[in-house]
Short mmCIF file of the N, C-alpha and C atoms (twelve columns), coordinates in Angstrom:
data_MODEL
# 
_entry.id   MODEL 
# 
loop_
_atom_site.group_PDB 
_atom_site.id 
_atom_site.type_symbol 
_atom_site.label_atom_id 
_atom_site.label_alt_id 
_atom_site.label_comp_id 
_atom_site.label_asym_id 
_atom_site.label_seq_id 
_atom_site.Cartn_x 
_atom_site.Cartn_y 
_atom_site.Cartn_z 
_atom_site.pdbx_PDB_model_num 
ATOM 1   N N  . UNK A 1   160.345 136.048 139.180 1 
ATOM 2   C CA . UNK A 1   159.013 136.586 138.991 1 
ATOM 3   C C  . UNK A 1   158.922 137.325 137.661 1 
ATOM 4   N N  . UNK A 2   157.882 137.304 136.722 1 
ATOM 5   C CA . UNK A 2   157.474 138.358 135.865 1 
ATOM 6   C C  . UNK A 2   158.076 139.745 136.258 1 
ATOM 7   N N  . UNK A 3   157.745 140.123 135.282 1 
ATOM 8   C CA . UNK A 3   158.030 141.960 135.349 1 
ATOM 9   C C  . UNK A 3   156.586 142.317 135.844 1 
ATOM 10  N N  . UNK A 4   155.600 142.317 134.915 1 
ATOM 11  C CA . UNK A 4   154.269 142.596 135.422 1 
ATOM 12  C C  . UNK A 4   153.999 142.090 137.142 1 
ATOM 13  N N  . UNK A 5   154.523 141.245 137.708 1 
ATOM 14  C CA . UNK A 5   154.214 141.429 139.337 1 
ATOM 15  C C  . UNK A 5   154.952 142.217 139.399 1 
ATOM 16  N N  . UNK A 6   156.500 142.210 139.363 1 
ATOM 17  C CA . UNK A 6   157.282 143.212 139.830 1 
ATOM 18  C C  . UNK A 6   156.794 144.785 140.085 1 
ATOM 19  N N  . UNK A 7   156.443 144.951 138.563 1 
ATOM 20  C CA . UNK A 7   155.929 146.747 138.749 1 
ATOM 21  C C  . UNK A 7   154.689 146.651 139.459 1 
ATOM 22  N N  . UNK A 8   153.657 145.583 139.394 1 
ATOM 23  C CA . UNK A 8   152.760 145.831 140.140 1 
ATOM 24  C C  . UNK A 8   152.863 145.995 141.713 1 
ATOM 25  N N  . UNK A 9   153.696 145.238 141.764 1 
ATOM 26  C CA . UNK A 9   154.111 145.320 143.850 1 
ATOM 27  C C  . UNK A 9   155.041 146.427 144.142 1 
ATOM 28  N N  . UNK A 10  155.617 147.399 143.039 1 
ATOM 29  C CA . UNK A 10  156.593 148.125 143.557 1 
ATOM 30  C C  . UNK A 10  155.652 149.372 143.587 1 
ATOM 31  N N  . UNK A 11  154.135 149.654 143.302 1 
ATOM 32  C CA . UNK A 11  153.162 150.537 143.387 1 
ATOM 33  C C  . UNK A 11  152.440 150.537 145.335 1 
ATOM 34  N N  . UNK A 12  152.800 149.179 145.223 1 
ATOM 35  C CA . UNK A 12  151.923 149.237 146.786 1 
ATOM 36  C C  . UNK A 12  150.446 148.648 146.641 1 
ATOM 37  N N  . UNK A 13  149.675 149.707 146.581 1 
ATOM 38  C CA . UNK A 13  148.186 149.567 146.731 1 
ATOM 39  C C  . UNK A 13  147.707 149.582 145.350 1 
ATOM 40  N N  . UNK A 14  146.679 148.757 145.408 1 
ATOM 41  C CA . UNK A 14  145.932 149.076 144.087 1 
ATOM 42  C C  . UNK A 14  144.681 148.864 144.120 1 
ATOM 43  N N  . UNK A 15  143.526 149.740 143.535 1 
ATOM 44  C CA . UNK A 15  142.085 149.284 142.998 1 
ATOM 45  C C  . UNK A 15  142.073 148.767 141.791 1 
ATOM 46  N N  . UNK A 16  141.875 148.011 141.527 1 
ATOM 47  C CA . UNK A 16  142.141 147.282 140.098 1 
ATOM 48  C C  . UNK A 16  140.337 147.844 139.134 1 
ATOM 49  N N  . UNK A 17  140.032 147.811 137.883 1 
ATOM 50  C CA . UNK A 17  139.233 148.157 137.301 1 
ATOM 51  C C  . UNK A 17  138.215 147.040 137.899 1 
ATOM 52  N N  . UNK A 18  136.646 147.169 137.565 1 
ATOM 53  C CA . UNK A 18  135.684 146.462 137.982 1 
ATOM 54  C C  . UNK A 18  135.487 146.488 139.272 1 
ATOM 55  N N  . UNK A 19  136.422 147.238 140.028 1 
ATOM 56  C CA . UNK A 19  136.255 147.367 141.594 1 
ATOM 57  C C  . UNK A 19  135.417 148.307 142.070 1 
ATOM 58  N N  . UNK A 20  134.828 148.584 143.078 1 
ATOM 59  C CA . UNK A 20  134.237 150.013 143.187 1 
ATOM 60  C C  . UNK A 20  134.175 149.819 145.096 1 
ATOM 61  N N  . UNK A 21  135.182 150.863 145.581 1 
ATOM 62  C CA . UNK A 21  135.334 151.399 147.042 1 
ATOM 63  C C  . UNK A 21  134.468 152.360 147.315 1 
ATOM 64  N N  . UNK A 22  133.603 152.266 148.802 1 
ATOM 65  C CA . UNK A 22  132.866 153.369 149.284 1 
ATOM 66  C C  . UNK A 22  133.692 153.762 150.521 1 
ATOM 67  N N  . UNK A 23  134.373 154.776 150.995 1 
ATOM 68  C CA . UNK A 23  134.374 154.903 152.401 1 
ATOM 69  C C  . UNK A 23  136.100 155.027 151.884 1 
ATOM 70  N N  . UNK A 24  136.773 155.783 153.171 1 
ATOM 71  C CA . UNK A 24  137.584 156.602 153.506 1 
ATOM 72  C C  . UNK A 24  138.738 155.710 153.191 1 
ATOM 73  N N  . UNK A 25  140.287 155.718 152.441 1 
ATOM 74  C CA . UNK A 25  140.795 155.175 153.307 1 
ATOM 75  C C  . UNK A 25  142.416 156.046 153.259 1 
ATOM 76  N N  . UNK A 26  143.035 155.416 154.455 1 
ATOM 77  C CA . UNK A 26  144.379 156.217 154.735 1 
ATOM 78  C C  . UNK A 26  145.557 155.546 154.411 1 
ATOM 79  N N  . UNK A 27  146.966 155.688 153.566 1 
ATOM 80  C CA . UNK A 27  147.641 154.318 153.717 1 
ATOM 81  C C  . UNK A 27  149.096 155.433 153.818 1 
ATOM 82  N N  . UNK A 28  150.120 154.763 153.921 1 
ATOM 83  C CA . UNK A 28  151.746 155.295 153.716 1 
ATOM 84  C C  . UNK A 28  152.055 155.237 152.490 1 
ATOM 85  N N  . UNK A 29  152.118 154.065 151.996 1 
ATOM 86  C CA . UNK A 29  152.193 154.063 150.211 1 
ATOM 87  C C  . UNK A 29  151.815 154.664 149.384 1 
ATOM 88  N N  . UNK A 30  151.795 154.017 148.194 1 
ATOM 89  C CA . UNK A 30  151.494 154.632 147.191 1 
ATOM 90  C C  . UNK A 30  150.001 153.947 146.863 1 
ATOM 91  N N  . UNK A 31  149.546 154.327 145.782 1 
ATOM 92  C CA . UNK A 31  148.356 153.753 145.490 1 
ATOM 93  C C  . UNK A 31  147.876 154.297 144.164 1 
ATOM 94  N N  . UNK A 32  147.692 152.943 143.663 1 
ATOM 95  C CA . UNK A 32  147.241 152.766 141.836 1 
ATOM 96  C C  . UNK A 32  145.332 152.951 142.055 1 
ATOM 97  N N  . UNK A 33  144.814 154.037 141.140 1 
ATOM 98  C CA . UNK A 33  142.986 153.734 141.023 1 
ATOM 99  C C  . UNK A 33  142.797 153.286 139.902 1 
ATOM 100 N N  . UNK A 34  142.545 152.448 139.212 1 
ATOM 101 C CA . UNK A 34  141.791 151.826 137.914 1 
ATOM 102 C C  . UNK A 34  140.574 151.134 137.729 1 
ATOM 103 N N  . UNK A 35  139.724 151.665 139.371 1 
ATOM 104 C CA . UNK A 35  138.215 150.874 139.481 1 
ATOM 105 C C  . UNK A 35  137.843 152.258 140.304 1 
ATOM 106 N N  . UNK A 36  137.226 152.244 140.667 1 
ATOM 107 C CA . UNK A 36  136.117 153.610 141.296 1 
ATOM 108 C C  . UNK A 36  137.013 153.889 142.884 1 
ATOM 109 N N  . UNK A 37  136.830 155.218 143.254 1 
ATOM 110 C CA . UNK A 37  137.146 155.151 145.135 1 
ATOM 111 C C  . UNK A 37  135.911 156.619 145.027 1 
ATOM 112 N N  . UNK A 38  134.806 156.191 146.061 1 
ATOM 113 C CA . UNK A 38  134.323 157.310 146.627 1 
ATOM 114 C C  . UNK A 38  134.041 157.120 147.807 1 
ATOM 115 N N  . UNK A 39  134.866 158.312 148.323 1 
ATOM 116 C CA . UNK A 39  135.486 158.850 149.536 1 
ATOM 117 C C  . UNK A 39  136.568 159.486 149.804 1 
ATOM 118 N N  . UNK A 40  137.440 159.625 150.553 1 
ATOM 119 C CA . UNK A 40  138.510 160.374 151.107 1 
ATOM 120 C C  . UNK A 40  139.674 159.451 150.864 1 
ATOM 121 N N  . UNK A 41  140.961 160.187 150.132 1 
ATOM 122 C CA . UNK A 41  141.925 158.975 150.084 1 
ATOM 123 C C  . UNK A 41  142.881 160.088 150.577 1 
ATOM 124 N N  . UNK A 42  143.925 159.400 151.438 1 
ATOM 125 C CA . UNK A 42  145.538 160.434 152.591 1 
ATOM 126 C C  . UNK A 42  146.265 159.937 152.334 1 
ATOM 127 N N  . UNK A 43  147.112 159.449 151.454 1 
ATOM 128 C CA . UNK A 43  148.524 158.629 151.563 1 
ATOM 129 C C  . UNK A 43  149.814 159.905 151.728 1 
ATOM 130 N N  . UNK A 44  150.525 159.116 152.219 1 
ATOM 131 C CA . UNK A 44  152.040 159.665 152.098 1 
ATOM 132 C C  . UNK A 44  152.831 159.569 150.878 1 
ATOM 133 N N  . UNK A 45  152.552 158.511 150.069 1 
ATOM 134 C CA . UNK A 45  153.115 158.033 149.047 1 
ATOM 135 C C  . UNK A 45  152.088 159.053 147.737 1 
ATOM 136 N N  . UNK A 46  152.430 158.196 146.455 1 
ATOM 137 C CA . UNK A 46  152.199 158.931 145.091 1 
ATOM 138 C C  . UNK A 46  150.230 157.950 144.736 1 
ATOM 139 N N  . UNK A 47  149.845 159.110 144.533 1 
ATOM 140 C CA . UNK A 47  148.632 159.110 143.772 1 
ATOM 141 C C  . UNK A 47  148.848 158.299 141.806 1 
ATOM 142 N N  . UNK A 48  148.088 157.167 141.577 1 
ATOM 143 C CA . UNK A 48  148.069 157.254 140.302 1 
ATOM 144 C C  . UNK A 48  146.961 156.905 139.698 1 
ATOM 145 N N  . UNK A 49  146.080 157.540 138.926 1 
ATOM 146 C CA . UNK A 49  144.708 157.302 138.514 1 
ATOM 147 C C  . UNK A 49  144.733 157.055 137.299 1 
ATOM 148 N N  . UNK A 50  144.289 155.821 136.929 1 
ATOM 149 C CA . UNK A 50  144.587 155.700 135.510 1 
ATOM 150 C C  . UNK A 50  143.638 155.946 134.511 1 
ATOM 151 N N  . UNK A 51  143.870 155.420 133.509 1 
ATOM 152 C CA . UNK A 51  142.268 156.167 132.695 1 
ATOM 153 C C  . UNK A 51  141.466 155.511 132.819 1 
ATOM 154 N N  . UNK A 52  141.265 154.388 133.180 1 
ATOM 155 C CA . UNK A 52  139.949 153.983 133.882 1 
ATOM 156 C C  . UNK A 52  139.508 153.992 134.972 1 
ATOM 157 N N  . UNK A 53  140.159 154.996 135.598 1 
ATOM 158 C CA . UNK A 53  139.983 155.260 136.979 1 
ATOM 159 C C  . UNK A 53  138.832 156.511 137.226 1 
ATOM 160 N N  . UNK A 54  138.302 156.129 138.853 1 
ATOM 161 C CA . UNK A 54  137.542 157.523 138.860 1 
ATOM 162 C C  . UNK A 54  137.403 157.696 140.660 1 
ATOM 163 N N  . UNK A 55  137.438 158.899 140.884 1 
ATOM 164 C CA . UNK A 55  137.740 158.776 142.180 1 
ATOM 165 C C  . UNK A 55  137.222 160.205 142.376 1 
ATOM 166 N N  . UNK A 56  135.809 159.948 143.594 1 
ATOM 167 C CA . UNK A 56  135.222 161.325 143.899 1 
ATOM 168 C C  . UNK A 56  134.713 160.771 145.175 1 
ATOM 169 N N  . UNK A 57  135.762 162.433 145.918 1 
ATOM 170 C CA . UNK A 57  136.245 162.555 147.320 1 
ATOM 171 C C  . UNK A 57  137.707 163.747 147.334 1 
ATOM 172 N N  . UNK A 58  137.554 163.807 149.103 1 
ATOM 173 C CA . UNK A 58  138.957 164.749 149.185 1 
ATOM 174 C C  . UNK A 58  139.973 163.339 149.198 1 
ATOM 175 N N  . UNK A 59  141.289 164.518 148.387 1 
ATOM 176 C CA . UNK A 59  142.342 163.585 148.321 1 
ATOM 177 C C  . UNK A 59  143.506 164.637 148.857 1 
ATOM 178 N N  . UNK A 60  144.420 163.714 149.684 1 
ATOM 179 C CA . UNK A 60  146.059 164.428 150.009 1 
ATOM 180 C C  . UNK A 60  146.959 163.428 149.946 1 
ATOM 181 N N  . UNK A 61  147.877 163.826 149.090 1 
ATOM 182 C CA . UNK A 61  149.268 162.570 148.858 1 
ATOM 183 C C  . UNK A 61  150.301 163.759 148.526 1 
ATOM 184 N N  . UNK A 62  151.622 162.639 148.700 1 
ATOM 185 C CA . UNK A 62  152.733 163.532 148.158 1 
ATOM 186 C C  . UNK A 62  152.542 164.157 146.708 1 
ATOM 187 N N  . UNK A 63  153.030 163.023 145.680 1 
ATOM 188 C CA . UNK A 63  152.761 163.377 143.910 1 
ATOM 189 C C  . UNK A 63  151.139 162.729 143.684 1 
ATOM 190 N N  . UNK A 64  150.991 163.150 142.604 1 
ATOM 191 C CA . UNK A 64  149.641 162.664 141.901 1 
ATOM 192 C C  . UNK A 64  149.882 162.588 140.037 1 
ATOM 193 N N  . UNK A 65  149.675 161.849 139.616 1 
ATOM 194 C CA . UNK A 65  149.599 161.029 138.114 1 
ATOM 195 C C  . UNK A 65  148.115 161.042 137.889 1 
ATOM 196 N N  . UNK A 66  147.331 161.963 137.236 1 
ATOM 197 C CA . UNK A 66  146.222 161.709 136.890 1 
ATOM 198 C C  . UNK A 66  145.814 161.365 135.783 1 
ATOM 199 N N  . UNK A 67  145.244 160.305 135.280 1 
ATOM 200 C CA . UNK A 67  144.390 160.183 133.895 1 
ATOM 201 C C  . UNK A 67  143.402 159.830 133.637 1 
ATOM 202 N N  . UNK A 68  142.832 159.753 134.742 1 
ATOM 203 C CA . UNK A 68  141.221 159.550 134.553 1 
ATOM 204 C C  . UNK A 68  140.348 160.337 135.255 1 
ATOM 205 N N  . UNK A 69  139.265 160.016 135.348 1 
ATOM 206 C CA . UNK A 69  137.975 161.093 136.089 1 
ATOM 207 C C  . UNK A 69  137.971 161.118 137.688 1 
ATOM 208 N N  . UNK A 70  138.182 162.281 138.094 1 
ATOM 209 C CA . UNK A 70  138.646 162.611 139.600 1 
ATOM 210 C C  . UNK A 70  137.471 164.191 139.955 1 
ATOM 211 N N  . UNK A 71  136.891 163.899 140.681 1 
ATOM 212 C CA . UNK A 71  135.997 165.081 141.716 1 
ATOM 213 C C  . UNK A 71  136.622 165.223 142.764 1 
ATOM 214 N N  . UNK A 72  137.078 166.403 142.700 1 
ATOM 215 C CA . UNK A 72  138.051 166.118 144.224 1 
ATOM 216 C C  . UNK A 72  138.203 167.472 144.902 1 
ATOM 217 N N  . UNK A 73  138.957 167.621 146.200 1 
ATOM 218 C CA . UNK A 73  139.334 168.385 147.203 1 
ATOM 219 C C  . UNK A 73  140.940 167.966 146.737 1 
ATOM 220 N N  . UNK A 74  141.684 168.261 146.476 1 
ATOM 221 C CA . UNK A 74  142.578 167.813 146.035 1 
ATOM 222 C C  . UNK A 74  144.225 168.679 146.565 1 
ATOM 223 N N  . UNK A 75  144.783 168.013 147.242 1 
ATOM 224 C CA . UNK A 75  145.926 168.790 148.208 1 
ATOM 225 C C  . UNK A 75  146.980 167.708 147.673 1 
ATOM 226 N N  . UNK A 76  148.147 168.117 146.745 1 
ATOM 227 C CA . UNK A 76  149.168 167.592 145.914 1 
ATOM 228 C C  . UNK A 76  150.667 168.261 147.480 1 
ATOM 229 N N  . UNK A 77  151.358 167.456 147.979 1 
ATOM 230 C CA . UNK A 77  152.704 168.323 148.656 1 
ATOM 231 C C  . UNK A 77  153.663 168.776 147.628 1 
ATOM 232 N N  . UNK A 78  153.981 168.270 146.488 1 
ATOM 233 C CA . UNK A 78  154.883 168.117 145.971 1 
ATOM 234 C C  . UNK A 78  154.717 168.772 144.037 1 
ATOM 235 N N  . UNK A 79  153.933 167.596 143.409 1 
ATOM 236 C CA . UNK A 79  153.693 167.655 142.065 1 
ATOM 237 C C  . UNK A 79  152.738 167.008 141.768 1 
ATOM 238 N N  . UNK A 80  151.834 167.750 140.904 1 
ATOM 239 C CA . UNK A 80  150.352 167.074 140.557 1 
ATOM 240 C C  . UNK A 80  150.637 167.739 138.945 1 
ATOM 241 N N  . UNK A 81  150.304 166.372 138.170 1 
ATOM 242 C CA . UNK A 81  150.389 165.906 136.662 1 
ATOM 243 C C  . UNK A 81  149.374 165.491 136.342 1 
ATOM 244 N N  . UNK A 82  148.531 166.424 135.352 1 
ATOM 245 C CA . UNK A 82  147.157 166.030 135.129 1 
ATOM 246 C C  . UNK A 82  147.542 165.526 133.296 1 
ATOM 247 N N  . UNK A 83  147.267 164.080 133.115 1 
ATOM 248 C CA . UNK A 83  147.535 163.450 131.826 1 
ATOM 249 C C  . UNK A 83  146.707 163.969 130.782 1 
ATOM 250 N N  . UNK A 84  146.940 163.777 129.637 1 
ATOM 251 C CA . UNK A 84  145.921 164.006 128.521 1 
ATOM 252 C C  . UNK A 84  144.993 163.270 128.648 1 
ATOM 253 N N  . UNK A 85  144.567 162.276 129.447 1 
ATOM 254 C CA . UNK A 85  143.233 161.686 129.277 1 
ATOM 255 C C  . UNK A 85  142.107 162.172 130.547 1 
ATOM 256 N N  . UNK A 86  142.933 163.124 131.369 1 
ATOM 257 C CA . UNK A 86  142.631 163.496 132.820 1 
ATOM 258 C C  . UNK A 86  141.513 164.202 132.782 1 
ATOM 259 N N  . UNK A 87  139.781 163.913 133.504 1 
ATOM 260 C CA . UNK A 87  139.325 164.955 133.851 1 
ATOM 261 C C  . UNK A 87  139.093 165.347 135.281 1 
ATOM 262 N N  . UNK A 88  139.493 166.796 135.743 1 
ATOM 263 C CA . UNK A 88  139.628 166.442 136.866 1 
ATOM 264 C C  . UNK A 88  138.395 168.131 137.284 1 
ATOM 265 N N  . UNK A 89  137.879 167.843 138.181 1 
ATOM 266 C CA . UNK A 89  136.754 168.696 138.735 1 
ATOM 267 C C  . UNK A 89  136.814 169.003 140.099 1 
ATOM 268 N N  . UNK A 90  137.358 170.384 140.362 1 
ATOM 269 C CA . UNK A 90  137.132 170.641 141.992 1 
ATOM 270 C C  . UNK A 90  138.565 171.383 142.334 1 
ATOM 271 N N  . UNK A 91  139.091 171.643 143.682 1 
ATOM 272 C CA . UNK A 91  139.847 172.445 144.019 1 
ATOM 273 C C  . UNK A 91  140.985 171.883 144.378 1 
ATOM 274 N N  . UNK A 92  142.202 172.585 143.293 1 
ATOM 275 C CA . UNK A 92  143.748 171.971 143.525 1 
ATOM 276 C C  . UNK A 92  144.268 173.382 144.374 1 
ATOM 277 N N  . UNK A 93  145.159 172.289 145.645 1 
ATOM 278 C CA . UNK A 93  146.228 172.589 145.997 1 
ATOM 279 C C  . UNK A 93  147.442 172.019 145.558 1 
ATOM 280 N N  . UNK A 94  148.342 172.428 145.242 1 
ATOM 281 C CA . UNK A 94  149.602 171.732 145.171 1 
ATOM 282 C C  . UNK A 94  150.967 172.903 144.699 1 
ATOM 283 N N  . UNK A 95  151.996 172.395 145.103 1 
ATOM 284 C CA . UNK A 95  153.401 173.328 145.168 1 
ATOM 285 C C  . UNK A 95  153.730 173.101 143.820 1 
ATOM 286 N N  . UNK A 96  153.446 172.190 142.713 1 
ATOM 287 C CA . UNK A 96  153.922 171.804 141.203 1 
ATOM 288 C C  . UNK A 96  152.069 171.445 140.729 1 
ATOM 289 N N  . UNK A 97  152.537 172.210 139.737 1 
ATOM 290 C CA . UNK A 97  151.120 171.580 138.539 1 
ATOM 291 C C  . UNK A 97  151.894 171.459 137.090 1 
ATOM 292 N N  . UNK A 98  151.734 170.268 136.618 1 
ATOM 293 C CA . UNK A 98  152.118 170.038 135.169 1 
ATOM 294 C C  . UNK A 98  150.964 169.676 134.702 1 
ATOM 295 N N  . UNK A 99  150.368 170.263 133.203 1 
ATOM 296 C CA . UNK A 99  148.995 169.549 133.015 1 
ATOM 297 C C  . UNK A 99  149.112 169.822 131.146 1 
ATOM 298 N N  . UNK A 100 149.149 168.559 130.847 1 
ATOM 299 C CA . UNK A 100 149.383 167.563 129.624 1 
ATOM 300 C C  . UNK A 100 148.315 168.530 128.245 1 
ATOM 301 N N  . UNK A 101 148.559 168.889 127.479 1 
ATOM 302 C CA . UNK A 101 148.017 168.857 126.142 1 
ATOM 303 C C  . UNK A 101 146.556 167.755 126.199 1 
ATOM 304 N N  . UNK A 102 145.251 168.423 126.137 1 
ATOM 305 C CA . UNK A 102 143.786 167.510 126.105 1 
ATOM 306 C C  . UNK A 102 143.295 167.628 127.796 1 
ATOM 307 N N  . UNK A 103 144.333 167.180 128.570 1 
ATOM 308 C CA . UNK A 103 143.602 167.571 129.865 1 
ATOM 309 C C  . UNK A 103 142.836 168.302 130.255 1 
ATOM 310 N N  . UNK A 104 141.373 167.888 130.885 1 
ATOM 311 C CA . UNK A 104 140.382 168.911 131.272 1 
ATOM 312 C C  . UNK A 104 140.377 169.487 132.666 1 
ATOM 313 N N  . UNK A 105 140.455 170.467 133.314 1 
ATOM 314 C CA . UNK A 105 140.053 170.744 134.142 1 
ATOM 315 C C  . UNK A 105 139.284 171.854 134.982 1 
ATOM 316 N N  . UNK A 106 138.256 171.482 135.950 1 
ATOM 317 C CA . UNK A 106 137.350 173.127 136.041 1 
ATOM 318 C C  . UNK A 106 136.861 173.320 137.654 1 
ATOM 319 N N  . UNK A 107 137.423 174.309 137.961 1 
ATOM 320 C CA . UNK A 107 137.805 174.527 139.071 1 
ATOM 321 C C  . UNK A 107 138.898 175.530 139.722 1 
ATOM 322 N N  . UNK A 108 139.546 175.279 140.539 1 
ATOM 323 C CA . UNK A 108 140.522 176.691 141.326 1 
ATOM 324 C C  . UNK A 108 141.375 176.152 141.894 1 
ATOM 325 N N  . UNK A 109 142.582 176.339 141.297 1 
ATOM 326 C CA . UNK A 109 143.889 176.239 141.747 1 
ATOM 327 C C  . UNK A 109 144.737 177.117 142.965 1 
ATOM 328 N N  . UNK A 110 145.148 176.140 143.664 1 
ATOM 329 C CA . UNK A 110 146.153 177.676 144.767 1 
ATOM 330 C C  . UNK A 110 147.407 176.975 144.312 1 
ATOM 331 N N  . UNK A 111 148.944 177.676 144.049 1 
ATOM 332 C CA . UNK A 111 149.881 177.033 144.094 1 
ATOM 333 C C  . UNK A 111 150.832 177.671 145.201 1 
ATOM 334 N N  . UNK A 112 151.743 176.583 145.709 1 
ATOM 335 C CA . UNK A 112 152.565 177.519 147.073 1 
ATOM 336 C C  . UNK A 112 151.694 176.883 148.389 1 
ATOM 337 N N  . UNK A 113 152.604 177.280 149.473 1 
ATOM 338 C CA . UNK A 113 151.937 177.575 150.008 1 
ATOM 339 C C  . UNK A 113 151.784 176.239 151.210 1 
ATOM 340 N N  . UNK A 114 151.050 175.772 152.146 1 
ATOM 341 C CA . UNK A 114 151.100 174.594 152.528 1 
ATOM 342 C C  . UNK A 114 149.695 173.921 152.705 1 
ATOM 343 N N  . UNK A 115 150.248 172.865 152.550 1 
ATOM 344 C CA . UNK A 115 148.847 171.901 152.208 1 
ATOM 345 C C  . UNK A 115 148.502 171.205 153.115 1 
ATOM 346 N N  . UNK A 116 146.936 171.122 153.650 1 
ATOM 347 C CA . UNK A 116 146.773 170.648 154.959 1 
ATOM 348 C C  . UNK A 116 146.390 168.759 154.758 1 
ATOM 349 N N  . UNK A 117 146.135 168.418 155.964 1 
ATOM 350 C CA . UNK A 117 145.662 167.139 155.840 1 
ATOM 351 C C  . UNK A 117 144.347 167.167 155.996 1 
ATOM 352 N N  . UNK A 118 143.466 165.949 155.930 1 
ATOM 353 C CA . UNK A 118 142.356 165.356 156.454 1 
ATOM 354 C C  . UNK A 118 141.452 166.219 157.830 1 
ATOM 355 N N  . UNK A 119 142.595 165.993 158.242 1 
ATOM 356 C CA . UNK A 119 141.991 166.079 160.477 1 
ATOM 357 C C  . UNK A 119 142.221 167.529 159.763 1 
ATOM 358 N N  . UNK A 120 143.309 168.461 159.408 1 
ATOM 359 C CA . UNK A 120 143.441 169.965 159.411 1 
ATOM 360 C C  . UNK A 120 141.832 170.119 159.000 1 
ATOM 361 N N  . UNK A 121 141.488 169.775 157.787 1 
ATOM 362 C CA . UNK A 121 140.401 170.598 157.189 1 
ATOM 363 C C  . UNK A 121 139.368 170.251 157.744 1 
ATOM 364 N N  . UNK A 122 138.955 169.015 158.746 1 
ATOM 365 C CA . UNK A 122 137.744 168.675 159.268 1 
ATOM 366 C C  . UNK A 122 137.796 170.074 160.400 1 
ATOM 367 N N  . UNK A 123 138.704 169.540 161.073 1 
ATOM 368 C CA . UNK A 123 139.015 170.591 162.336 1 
ATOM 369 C C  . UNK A 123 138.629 172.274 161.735 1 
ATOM 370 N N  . UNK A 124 139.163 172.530 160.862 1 
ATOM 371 C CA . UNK A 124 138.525 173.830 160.241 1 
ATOM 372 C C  . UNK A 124 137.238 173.961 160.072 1 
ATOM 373 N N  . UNK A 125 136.707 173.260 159.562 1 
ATOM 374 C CA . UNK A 125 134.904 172.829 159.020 1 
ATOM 375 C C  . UNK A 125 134.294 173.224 160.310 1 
ATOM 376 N N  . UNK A 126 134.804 172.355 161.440 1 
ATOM 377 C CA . UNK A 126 134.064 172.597 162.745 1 
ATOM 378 C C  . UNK A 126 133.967 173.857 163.285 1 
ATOM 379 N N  . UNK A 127 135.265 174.421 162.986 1 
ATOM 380 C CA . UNK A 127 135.327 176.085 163.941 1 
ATOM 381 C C  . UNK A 127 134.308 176.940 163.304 1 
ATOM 382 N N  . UNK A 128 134.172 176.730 161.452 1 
ATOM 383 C CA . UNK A 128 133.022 177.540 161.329 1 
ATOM 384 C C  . UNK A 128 131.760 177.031 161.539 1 
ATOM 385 N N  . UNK A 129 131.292 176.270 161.752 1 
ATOM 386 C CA . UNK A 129 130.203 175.915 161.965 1 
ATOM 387 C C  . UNK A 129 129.486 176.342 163.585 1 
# 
């Protein structure tokens, strides 16, 4: 096989550019954005948004690779890397923040600490309401 399948299948999931997702989704893997996701994305695996990527919704994954435009709820377990091409808007959780020379971001960081899932924060939403 090529190299280019190779690295592409050793990512898992991918939105490829020209794509555009509405609606939630949950996976174990990892997962490449280089076309639109709005909605909620949960993986277990690594976040990677590329610069043509854009993705507005809550997000929770292990790592995150950001370089493109992200609105988010944003819960990192591990390490969240916002690239020089990254703009990212809305509220980081995560235990690691590395964030690149040009990277934009505006919003409120917590670091530490533990990071909930999906069901945690709905389930919260409800009690105050």
């Amino acid at each position: 096989m090529a190299k280019n399948n190779e690295s592409e299948s050793l990512l898992g999931n991918m939105i490829k550019a020209g794509t555009e997702i509405s609606g939630d989704i949950k996976c174990t893997g990892d997962i490449r954005i280089d076309g639109k996701l709005i909605g909620s994305l949960e993986t277990e695996g690594r976040l990677v948004v590329g610069e043509s990527g854009r993705s507005e919704g809550d997000v929770i994954c292990k790592n995150a690779d950001l370089s493109g435009s992200v609105k988010a709820k944003i819960n990192v377990h591990e390490l969240l890397s916002l690239k020089a091409a990254c703009n990212l808007e809305g509220e980081i959780s995560t235990n690691k923040l590395h964030i690149e020379p040009g990277a934009s971001f505006t919003g409120n960081c917590q670091m530490g600490g533990v990071v909930k899932g999906i069901e945690d924060n709905e389930q919260e939403a409800q009690k105050v309401s």
